[in-house]
Every structure is written in structure tokens, then in C-alpha cells.
mmCIF file of C-alpha atoms in Angstrom:
data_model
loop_
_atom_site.group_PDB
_atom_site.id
_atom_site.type_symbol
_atom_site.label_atom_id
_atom_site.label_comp_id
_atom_site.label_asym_id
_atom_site.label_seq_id
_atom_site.Cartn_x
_atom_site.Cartn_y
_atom_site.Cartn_z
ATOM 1 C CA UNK A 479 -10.260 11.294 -19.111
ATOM 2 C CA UNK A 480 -11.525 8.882 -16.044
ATOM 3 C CA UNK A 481 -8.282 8.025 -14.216
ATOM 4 C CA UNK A 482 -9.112 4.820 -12.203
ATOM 5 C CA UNK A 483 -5.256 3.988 -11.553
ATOM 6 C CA UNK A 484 -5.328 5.377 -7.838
ATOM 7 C CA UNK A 485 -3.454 2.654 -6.604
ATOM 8 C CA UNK A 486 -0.290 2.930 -8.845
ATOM 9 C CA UNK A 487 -0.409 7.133 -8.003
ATOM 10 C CA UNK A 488 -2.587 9.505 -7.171
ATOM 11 C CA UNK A 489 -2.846 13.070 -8.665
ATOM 12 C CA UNK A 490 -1.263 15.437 -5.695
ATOM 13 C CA UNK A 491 -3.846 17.800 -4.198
ATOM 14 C CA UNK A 492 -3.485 21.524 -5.230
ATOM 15 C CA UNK A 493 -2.762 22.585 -1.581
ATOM 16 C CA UNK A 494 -0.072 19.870 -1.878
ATOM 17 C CA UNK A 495 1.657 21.142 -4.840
ATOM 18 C CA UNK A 496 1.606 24.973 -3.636
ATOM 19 C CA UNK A 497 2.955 24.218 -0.164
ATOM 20 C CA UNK A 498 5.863 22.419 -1.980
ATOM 21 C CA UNK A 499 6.590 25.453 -4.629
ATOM 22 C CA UNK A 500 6.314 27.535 -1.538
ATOM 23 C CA UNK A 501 8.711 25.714 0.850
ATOM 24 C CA UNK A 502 11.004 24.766 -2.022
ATOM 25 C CA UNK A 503 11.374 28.866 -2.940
ATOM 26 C CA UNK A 504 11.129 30.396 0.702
ATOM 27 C CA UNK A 505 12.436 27.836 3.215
ATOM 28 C CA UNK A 506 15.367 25.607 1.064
ATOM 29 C CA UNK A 507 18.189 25.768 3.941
ATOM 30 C CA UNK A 508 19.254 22.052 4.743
ATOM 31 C CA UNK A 509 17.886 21.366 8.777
ATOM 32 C CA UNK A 510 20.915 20.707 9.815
ATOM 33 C CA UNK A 511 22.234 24.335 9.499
ATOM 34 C CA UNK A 512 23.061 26.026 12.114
ATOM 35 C CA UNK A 513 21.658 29.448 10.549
ATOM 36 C CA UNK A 514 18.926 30.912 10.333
ATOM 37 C CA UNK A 515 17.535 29.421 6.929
ATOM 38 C CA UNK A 516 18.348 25.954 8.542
ATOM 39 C CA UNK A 517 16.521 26.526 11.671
ATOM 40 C CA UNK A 518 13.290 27.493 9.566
ATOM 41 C CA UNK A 519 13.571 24.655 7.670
ATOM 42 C CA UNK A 520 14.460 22.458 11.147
ATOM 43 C CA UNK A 521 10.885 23.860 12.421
ATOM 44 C CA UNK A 522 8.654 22.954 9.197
ATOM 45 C CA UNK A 523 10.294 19.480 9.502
ATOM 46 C CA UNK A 524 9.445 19.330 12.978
ATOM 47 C CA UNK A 525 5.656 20.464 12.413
ATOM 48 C CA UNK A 526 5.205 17.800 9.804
ATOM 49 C CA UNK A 527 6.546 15.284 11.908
ATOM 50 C CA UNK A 528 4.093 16.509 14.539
ATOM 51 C CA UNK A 529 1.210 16.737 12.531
ATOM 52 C CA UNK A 530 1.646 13.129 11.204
ATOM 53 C CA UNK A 531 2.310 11.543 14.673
ATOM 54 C CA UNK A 532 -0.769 13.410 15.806
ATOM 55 C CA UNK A 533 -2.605 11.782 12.889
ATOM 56 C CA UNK A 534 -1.809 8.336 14.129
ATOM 57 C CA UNK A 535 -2.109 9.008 17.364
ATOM 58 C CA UNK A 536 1.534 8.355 18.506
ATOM 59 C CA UNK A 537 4.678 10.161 19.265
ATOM 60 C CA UNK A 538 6.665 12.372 16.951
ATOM 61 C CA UNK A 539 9.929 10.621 18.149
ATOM 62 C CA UNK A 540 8.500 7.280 16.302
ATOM 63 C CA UNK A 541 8.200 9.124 12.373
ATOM 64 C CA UNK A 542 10.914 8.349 10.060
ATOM 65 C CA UNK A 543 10.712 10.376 7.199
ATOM 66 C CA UNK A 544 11.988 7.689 4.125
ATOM 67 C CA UNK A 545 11.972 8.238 0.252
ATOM 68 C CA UNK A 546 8.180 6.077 -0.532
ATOM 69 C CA UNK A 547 6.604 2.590 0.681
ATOM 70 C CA UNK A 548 9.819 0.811 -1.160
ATOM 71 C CA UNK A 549 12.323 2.494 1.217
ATOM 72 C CA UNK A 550 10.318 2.006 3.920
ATOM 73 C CA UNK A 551 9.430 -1.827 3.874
ATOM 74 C CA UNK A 552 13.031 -2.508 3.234
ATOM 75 C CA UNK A 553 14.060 -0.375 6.306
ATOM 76 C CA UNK A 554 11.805 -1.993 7.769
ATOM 77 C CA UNK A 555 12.599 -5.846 7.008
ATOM 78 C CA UNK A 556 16.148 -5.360 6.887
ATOM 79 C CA UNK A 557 16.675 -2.889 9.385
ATOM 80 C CA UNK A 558 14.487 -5.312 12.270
ATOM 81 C CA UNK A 559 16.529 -8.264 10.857
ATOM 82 C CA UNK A 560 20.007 -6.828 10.949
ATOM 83 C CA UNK A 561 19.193 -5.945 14.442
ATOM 84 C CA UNK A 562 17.833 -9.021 15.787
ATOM 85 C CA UNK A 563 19.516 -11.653 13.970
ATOM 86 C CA UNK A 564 21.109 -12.849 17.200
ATOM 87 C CA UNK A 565 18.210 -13.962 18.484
ATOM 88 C CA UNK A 566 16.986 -15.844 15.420
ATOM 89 C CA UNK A 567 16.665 -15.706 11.774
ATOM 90 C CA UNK A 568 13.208 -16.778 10.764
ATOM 91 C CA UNK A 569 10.665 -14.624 9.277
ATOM 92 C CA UNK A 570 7.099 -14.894 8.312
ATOM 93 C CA UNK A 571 5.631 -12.591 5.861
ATOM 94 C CA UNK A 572 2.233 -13.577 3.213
ATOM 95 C CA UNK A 573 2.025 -14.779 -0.350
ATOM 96 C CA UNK A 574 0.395 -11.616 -1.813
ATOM 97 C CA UNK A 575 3.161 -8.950 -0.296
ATOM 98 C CA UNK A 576 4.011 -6.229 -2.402
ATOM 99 C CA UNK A 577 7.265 -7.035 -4.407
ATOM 100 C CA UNK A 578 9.261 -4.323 -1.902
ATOM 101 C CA UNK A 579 8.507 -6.987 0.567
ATOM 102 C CA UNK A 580 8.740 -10.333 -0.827
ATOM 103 C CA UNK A 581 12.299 -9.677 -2.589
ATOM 104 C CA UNK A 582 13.418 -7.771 1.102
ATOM 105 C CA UNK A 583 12.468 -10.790 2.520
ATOM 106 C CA UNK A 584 14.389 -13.056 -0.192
ATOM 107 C CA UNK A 585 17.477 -11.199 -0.176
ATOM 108 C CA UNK A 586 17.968 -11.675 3.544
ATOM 109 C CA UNK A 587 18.210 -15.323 2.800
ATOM 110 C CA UNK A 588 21.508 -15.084 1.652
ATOM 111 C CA UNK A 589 22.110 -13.939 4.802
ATOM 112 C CA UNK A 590 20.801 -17.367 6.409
ATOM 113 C CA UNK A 591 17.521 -16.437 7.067
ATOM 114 C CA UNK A 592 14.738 -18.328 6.732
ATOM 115 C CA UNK A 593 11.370 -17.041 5.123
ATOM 116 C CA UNK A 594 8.026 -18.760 5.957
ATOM 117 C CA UNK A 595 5.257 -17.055 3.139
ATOM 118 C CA UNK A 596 1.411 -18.235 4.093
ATOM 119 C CA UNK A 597 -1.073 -18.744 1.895
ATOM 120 C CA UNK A 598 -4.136 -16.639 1.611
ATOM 121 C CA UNK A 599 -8.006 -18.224 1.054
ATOM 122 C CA UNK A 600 -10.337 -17.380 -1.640
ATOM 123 C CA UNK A 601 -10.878 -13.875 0.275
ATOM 124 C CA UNK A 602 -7.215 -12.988 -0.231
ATOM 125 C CA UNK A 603 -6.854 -13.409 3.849
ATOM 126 C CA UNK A 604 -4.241 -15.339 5.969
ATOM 127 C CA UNK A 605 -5.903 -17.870 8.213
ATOM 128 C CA UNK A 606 -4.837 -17.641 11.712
ATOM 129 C CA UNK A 607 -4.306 -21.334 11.967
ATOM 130 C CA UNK A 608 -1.646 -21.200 9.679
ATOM 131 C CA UNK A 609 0.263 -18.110 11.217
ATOM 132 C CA UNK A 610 0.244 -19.797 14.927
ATOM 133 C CA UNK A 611 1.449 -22.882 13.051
ATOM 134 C CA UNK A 612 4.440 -21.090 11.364
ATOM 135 C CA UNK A 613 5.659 -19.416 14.635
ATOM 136 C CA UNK A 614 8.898 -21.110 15.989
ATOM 137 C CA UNK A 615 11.363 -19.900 18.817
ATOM 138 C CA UNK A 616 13.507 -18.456 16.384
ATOM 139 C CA UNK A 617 11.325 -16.063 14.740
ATOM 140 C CA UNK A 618 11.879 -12.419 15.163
ATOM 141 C CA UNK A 619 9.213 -10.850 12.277
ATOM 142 C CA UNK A 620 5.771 -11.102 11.098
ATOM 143 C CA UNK A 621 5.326 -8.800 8.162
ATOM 144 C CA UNK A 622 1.700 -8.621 7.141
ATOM 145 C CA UNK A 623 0.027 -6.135 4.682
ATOM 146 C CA UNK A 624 -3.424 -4.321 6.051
ATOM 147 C CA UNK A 625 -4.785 -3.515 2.458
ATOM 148 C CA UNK A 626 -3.469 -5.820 -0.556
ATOM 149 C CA UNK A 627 -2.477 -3.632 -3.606
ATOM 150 C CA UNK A 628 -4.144 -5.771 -6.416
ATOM 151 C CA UNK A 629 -7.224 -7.128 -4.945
ATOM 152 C CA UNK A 630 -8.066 -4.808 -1.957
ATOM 153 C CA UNK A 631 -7.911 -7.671 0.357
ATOM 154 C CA UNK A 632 -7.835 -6.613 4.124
ATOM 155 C CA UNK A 633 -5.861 -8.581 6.256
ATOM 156 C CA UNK A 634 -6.641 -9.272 10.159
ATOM 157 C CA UNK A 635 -4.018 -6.659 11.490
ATOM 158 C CA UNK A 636 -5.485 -5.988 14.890
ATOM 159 C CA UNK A 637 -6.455 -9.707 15.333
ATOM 160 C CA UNK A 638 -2.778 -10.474 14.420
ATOM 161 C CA UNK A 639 -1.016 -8.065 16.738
ATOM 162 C CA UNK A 640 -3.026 -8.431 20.005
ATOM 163 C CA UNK A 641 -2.328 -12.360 19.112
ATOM 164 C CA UNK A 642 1.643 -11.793 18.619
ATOM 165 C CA UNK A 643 1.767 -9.374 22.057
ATOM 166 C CA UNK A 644 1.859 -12.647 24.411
ATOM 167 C CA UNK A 645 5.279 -13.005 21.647
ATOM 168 C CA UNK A 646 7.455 -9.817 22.560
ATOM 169 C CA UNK A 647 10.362 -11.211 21.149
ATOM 170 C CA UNK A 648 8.618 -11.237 17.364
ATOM 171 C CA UNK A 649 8.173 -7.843 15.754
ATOM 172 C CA UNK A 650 5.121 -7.110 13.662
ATOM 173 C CA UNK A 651 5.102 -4.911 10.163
ATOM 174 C CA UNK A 652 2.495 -4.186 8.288
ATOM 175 C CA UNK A 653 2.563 -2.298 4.963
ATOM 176 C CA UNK A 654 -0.143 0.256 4.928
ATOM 177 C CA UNK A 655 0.777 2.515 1.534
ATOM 178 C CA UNK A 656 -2.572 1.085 0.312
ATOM 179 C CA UNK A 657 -4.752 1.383 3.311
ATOM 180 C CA UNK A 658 -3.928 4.663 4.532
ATOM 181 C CA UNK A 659 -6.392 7.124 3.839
ATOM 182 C CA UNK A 660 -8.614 4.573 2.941
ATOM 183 C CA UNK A 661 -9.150 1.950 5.539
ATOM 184 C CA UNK A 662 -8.852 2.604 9.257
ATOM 185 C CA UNK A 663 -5.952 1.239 11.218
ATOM 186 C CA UNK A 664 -5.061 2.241 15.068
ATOM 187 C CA UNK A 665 -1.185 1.374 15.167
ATOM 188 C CA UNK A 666 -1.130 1.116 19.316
ATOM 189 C CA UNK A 667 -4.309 -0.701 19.162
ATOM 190 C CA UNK A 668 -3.631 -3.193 16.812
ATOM 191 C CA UNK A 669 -0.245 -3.172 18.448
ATOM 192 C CA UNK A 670 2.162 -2.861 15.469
ATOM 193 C CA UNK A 671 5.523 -2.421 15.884
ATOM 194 C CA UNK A 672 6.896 -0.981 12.175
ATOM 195 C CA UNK A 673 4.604 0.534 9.846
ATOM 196 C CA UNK A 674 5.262 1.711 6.545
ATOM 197 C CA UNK A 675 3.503 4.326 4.647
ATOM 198 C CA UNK A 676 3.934 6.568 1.254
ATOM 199 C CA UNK A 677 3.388 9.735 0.167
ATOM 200 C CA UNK A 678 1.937 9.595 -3.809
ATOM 201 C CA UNK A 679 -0.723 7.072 -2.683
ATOM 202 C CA UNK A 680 -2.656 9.633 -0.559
ATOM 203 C CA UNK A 681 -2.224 12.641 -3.066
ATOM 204 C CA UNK A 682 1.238 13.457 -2.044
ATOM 205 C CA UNK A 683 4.673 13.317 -4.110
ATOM 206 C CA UNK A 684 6.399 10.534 -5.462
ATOM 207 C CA UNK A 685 10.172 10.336 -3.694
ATOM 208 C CA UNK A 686 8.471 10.919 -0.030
ATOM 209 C CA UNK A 687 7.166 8.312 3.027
ATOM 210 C CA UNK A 688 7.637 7.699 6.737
ATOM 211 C CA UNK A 689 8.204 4.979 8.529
ATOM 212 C CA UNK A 690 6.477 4.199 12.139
ATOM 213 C CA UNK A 691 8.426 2.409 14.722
ATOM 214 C CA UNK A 692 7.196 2.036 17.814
ATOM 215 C CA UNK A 693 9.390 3.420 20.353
ATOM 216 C CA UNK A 694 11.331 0.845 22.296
ATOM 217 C CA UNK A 695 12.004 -0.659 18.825
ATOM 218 C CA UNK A 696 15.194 -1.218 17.673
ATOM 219 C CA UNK A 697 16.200 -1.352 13.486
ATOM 220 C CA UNK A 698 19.627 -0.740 11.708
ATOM 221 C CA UNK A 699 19.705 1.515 9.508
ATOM 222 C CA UNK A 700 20.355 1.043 5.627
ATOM 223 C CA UNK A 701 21.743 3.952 5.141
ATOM 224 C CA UNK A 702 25.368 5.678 7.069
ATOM 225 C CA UNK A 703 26.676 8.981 6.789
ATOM 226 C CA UNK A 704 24.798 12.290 8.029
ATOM 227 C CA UNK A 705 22.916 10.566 10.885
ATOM 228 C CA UNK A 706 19.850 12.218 10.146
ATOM 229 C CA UNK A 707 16.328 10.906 11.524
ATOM 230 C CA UNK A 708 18.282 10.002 14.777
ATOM 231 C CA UNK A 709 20.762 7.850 12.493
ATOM 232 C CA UNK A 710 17.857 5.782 11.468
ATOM 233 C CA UNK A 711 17.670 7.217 7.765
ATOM 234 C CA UNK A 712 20.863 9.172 6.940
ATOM 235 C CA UNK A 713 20.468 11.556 3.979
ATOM 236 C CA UNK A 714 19.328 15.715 3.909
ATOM 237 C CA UNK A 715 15.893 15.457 4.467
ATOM 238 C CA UNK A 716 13.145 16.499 1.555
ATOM 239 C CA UNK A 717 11.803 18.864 3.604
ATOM 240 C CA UNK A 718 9.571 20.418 1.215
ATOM 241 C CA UNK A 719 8.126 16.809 0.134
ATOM 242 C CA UNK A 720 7.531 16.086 3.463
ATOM 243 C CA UNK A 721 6.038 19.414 4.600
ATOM 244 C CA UNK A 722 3.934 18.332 1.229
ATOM 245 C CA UNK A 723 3.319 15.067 2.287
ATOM 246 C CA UNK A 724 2.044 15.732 5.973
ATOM 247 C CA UNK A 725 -0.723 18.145 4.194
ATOM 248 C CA UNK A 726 -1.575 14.880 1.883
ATOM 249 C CA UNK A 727 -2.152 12.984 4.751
ATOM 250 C CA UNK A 728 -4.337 15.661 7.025
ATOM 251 C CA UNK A 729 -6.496 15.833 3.866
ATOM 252 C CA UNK A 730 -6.651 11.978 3.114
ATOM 253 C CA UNK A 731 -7.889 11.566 6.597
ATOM 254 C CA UNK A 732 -10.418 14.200 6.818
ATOM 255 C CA UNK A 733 -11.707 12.349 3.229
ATOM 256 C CA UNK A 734 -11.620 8.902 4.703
ATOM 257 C CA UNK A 735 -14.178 10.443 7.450
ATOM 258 C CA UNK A 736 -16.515 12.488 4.615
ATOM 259 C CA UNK A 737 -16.096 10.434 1.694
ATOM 260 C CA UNK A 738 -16.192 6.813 2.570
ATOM 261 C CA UNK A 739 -19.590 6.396 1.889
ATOM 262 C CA UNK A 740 -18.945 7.910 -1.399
ATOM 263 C CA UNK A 741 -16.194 5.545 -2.287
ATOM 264 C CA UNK A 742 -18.127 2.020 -0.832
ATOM 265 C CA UNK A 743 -21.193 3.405 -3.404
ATOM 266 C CA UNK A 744 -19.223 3.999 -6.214
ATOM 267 C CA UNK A 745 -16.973 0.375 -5.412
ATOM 268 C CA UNK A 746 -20.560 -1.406 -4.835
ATOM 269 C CA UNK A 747 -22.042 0.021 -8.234
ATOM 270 C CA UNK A 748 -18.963 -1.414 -10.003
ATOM 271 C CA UNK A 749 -18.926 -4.790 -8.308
ATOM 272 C CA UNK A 750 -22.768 -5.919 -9.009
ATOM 273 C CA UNK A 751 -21.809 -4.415 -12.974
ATOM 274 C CA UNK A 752 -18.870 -6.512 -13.356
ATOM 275 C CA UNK A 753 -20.582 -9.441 -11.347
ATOM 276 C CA UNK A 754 -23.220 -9.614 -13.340
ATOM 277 C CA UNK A 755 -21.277 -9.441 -16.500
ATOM 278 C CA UNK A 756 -21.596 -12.337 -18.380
ATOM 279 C CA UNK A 757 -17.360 -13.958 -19.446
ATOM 280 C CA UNK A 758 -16.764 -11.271 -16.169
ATOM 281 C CA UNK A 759 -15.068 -13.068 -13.112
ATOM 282 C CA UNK A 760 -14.495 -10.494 -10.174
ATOM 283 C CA UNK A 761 -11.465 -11.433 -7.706
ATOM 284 C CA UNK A 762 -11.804 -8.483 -5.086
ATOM 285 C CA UNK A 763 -13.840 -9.788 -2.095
ATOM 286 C CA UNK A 764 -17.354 -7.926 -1.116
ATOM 287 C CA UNK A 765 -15.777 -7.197 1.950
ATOM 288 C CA UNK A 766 -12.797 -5.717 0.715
ATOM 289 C CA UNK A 767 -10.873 -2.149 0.366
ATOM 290 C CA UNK A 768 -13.350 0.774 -0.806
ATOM 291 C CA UNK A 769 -11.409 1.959 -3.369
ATOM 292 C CA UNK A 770 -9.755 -1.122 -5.089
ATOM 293 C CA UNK A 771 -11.799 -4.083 -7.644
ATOM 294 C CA UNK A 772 -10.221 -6.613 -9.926
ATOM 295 C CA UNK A 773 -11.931 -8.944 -12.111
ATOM 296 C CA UNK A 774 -10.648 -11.262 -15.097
ATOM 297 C CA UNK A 775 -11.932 -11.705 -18.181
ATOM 298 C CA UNK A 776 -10.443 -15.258 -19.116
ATOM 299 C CA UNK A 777 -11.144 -15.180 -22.885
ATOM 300 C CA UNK A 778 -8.818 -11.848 -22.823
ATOM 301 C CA UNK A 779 -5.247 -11.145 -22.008
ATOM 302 C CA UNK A 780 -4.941 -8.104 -19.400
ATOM 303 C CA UNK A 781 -3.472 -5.403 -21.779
ATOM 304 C CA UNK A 782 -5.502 -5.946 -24.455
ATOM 305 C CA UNK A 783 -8.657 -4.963 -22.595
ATOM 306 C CA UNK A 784 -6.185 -2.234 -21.005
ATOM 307 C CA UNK A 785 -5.675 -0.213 -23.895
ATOM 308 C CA UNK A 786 -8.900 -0.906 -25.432
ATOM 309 C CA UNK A 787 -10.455 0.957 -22.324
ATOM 310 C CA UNK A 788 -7.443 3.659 -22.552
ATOM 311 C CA UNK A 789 -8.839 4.595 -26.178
ATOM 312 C CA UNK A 790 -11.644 5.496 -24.580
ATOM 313 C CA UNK A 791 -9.909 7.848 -21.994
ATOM 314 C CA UNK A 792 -10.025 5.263 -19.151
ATOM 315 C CA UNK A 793 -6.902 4.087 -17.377
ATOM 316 C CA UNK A 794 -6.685 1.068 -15.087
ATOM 317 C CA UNK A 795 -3.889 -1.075 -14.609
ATOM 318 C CA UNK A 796 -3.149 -4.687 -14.752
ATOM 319 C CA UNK A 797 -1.702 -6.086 -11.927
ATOM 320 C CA UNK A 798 0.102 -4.034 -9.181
ATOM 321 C CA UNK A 799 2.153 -0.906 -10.865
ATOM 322 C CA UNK A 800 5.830 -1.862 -9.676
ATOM 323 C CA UNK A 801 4.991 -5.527 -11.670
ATOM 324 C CA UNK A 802 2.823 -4.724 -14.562
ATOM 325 C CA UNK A 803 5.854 -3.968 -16.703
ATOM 326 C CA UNK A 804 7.645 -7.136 -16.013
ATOM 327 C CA UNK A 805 4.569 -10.058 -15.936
ATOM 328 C CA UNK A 806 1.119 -9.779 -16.687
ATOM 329 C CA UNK A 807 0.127 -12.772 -14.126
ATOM 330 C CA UNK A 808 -1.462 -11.741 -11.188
ATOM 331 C CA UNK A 809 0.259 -13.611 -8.046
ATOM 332 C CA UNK A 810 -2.455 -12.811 -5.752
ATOM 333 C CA UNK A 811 -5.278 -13.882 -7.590
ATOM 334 C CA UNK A 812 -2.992 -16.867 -8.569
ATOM 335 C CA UNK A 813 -2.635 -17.347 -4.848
ATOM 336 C CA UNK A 814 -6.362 -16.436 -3.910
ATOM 337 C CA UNK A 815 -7.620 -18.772 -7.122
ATOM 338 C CA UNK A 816 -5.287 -21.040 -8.439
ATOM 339 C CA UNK A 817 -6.759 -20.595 -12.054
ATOM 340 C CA UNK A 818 -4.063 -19.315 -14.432
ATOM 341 C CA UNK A 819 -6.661 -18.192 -17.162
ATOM 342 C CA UNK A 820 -7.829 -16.331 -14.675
ATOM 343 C CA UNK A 821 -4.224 -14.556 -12.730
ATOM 344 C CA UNK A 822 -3.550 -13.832 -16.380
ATOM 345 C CA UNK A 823 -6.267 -11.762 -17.318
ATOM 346 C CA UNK A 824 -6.984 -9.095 -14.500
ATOM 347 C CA UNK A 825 -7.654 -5.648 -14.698
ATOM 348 C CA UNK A 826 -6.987 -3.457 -11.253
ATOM 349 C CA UNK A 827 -10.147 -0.502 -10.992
ATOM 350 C CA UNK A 828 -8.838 1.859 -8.077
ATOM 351 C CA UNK A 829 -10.679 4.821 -7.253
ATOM 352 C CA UNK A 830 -10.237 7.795 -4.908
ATOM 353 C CA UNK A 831 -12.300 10.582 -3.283
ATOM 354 C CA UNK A 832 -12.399 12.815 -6.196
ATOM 355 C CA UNK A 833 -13.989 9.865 -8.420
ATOM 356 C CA UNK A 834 -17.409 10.574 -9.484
ATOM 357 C CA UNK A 835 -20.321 7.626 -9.530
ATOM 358 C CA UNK A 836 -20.792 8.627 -13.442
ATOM 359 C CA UNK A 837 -17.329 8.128 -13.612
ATOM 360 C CA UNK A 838 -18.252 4.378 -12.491
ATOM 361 C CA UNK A 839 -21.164 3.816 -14.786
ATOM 362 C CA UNK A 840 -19.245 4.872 -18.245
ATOM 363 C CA UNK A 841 -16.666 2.753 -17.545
ATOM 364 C CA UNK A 842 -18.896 0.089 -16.760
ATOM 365 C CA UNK A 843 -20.587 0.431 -20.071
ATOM 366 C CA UNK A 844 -17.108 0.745 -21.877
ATOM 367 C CA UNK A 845 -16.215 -2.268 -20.284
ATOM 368 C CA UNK A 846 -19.474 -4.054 -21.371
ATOM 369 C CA UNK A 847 -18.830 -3.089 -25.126
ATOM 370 C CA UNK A 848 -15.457 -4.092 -25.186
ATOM 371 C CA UNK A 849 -15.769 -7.174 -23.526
ATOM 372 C CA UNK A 850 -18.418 -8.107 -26.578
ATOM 373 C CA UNK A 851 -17.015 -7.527 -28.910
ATOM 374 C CA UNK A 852 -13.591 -8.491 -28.386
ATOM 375 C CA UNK A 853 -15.257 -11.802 -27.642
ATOM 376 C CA UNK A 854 -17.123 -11.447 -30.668
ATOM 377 C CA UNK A 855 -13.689 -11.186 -32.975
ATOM 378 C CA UNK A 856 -12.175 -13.730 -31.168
ATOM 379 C CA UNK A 857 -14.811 -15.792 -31.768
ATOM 380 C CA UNK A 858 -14.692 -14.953 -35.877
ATOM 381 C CA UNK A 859 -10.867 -15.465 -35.712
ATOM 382 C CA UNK A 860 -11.302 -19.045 -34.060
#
């Protein structure tokens, strides 16, 4: 099997999965005990928080453990909404969000917001032009992805949040469950305000996350009842997940600083194959994410090429995992392209550290044989 689906899940790290079996059977008291089993289990959440904060370089008081990226965009949009809407009700977010952002956004204007979505270019990027035109007195939130989850498109965050500091009244998200581990960010230099991240993307468990907001920052929550994660996030907290999902992270990071190399070679290799690919159109820029490529093949809907590669032990995806079951057009490269043969017939390659470069070159050649002769049945049946 060649699993290049890293960007719907990735497969949890051993260390991951034995630190949760361990946690779960020796240290299960909720941290809000007063005992002794709840105080252990108050100290291991504590250390996580720690060792995430001291990942990112900030302070443990600004981690909010959530459920995954959905949880935490929402808490994010909603929460920074609820609590500023009395200083205005306009938002700005991009046309190639994940859906956990675009329908947060939409929801809230039944509230009476207002939602301003920019357009990207041919690079999947937001021009600045068109964010300093959208800004109006009444706007209180700019949320902006760092890594797009279809195309790998990296958007300007530092350029964006030095640019919005001379706006304190505007607070900046950015959705990084698809850059972390993979792309470098620096939240207090890039001056972001709410960050969300999630813990099966960087070989941790589905059903765990954390939230950054910057301290000074003030959200309501979406949740009410046991006031945990200083009444930000109510709930008993997974504290096995998350002891789980701090080790994910430590050992994302430390791959990020051995392994990029590894991952650019093996994303190069693929992009020349597929470029060169005659009835091959590749969408992901040069310039893009290390570990994500799409391409279209316009003669071919998505899932036939999907499972064509699948009987050959090779999983990709279509477009982003949280969509692919619903519609099979691709709004980003629809927004990046404005070709529907072409939104309608991508394939999403997503690798991670453990891929191998032979990995890259048989599913290169699988691709190439397909891709023939699919054409060349098509062509009989026409």
C-alpha cells in the first residue's frame, strides 16, 4: 500500500499511540478532581500544554485544548464575533477556506454580519490590494489560511499581520491544521491573534486540537457548563489525546527540521512527472506546501482515476476530505482557474515524512498507465 492521503489523516506515530494506551490505563482521573488520580492527570495536562506553548514559542496560558481544526475555527470565528459584535459586524475571510470556515463565517450572517470572501490569483494567493480594499471601520476579523488544504497554496500570513497591527481593533485567524509540521509559521512574529491547529494532521488522534489566542484576546465561548480551559472550552478534557497529541507535535517539528528536504525532493519529483504528462494539468503552485500536489486530468472525472489508482494500492483523494463525499468540484482550483473541466477532475497527492521517493516514482508510473489508457477507452467508446 502507498498511502498519499496525508492531508485528510495521518497514521498516528507509535510513540503516539503507546503514550495514549498508557495515560488512558494509568492516569484516567478527570483534572478537575480534587484527589489524587485527578491531580496526576491535572499535571500531564499541564505538561502538554507546556510543551506545546514552548513549541510555538508563546505562553501556556494562550493553549486551548479543542476537539480538531473544526472545533477550533468555529471557536475561533464565532467566539471573536460574539465578543466583538458591538464594535462591528463585518468579516473578511478567502475564497479557498476550509468548509469549517466558510460555513462559520455564513452562519454568523444570520446574525447580521456581513462576510467579505477575496479572491485568490492563479497561485491560489490573496492579493494585498484587495484585502486593504475590503477593510472598513466596522470590521473586527480577518481569517486567512497559511497552507490551503487542496492545492498547498501558502498564503502571505506574516505580510498580512504586520499589515493589520497599525488595525488593533481587527483580529487576525489563520487556520494552520495543514501547515503545521510542515511549513514554518512564528505566531508573535507574524502577529496572529487566533490560531487553530489539529491533532490527526501531524500524526496525532482524530477528536483532539488546540486553539492559540493571543493573550489580551477576548472570544466567547461555544460551549457552557464545567468552565474548563478557563471557561473558554467547557467539557472534561481528553487528557490522554492531548498528552498524545503534544508528543505528535514535538515529533512533527523535529521532522519539519530533518525531513524537509526529503519532502520538497519527493514533491519536486512528482511535479516535473505530472507536468510533463501529456492530458496532465497540475494546479499546486511550484512554490507551494512540501507535502501537498493537485493536478486535473480534464478528459477524466476525479473518482474514476481515484479508484483506478486505489486498485493498485495507492490512495489519494479528490478534493479536500470533509467535501469529497458531498461534490467532486474543486472550489479552489475553480477559484484559482476558472475552468470547470478542470475543478472537476482533480486528484489531491499529500505526502508526509515517512513517504519514500520510490513511493513517488510508482505512483507516477501508475498514474501514467492509467491516464492512457483510460484515455484510450474513452476514446474507443466515443
Amino acid at each position: 500500500m502507498i498511502y498519499f492521503d496525508n492531508s485528510a489523516t495521518t497514521k498516528p506515530y507509535p510513540e503516539v499511540i503507546e503514550s495514549f494506551m498508557k495515560i488512558s490505563s494509568d492516569y484516567f482521573g478527570n483534572p478537575s478532581s480534587l484527589h489524587g488520580l485527578g491531580v496526576q492527570a491535572e499535571k500531564l495536562l499541564a505538561a502538554a500544554r507546556k510543551q506545546v506553548a514552548d513549541l510555538l514559542k508563546v505562553k501556556g496560558s494562550e493553549i486551548y485544548f479543542t476537539s480538531g481544526g473544526t472545533e477550533g475555527n468555529n471557536l475561533a470565528i464565532k467566539g471573536a464575533a460574539q465578543s466583538q459584535m458591538k464594535r462591528g459586524k463585518h468579516i473578511i475571510t478567502t475564497a479557498i477556506e476550509h468548509p469549517s470556515v466558510e460555513d462559520a463565517c455564513q452562519s454568523l450572517t444570520k446574525l447580521g454580519f456581513e462576510i467579505t470572501i477575496l479572491p485568490v490569483n492563479e497561485y491560489g494567493q490573496i492579493e494585498m490590494t484587495d484585502l486593504k480594499g475590503a477593510l472598513r471601520d466596522d470590521t473586527i476579523l480577518v481569517s486567512v489560511m497559511h497552507v490551503n488544504n487542496e492545492v498547498g497554496s501558502i498564503q502571505p500570513i506574516a505580510e498580512i499581520g504586520n499589515w493589520l497591527r497599525q488595525y488593533p481593533q481587527v483580529l487576525f485567524h489563520v487556520d494552520n491544521v495543514q501547515g503545521a509540521g510542515k511549513v514554518p509559521l512564528s505566531l508573535r512574529e507574524a502577529h496572529v491573534d487566533l490560531c487553530t491547529f489539529s491533532g490527526h494532521k501531524i500524526h496525532g488522534l482524530k477528536g483532539t486540537g488546540f486553539l492559540y489566542v493571543r493573550d489580551g484576546v477576548r472570544i466567547d465561548p461555544l460551549f457552557h457548563g464545567g468552565n474548563q480551559e478557563t471557561q473558554i472550552r467547557s467539557g472534561t478534557e481528553n487528557v490522554a489525546g492531548i498528552v498524545a497529541l503534544s508528543k505528535a507535535f514535538r515529533i512533527s517539528m523535529n521532522n519539519q527540521l530533518l525531513y524537509h528536504d526529503k519532502l520538497e525532493k519527493i514533491k519536486n519529483y512528482l511535479y516535473k512527472g505530472l507536468s510533463d504528462m501529456e492530458g496532465v494539468l497540475v494546479n499546486s503552485p511550484s512554490e507551494g506546501a512540501p507535502h501537498i500536489l493537485n493536478f486535473s486530468v480534464p478528459l477524466l472525472k476525479s473518482e474514476v482515476l481515484l479508484h483506478a489508482l486505489e486498485s493498485d494500492g495507492i490512495f489519494v483523494s479528490t478534493t479536500s476530505a470533509c467535501s469529497s463525499k458531498k461534490r467532486t468540484v474543486s472550489k479552489t482550483v475553480d477559484a484559482m482557474f476558472h475552468d470547470p473541466a478542470r475543478s472537476e477532475s482533480v486528484l489531491r497527492i499529500s505526502t508526509t515524512y515517512g513517504n519514500e521517493l520510490d513511493e513517488a516514482k510508482q505512483v507516477l508510473a501508475a498514474i501514467q498507465k492509467i491516464v492512457a489508457n483510460l484515455e484510450k477507452i474513452m476514446r474507443v467508446a466515443k
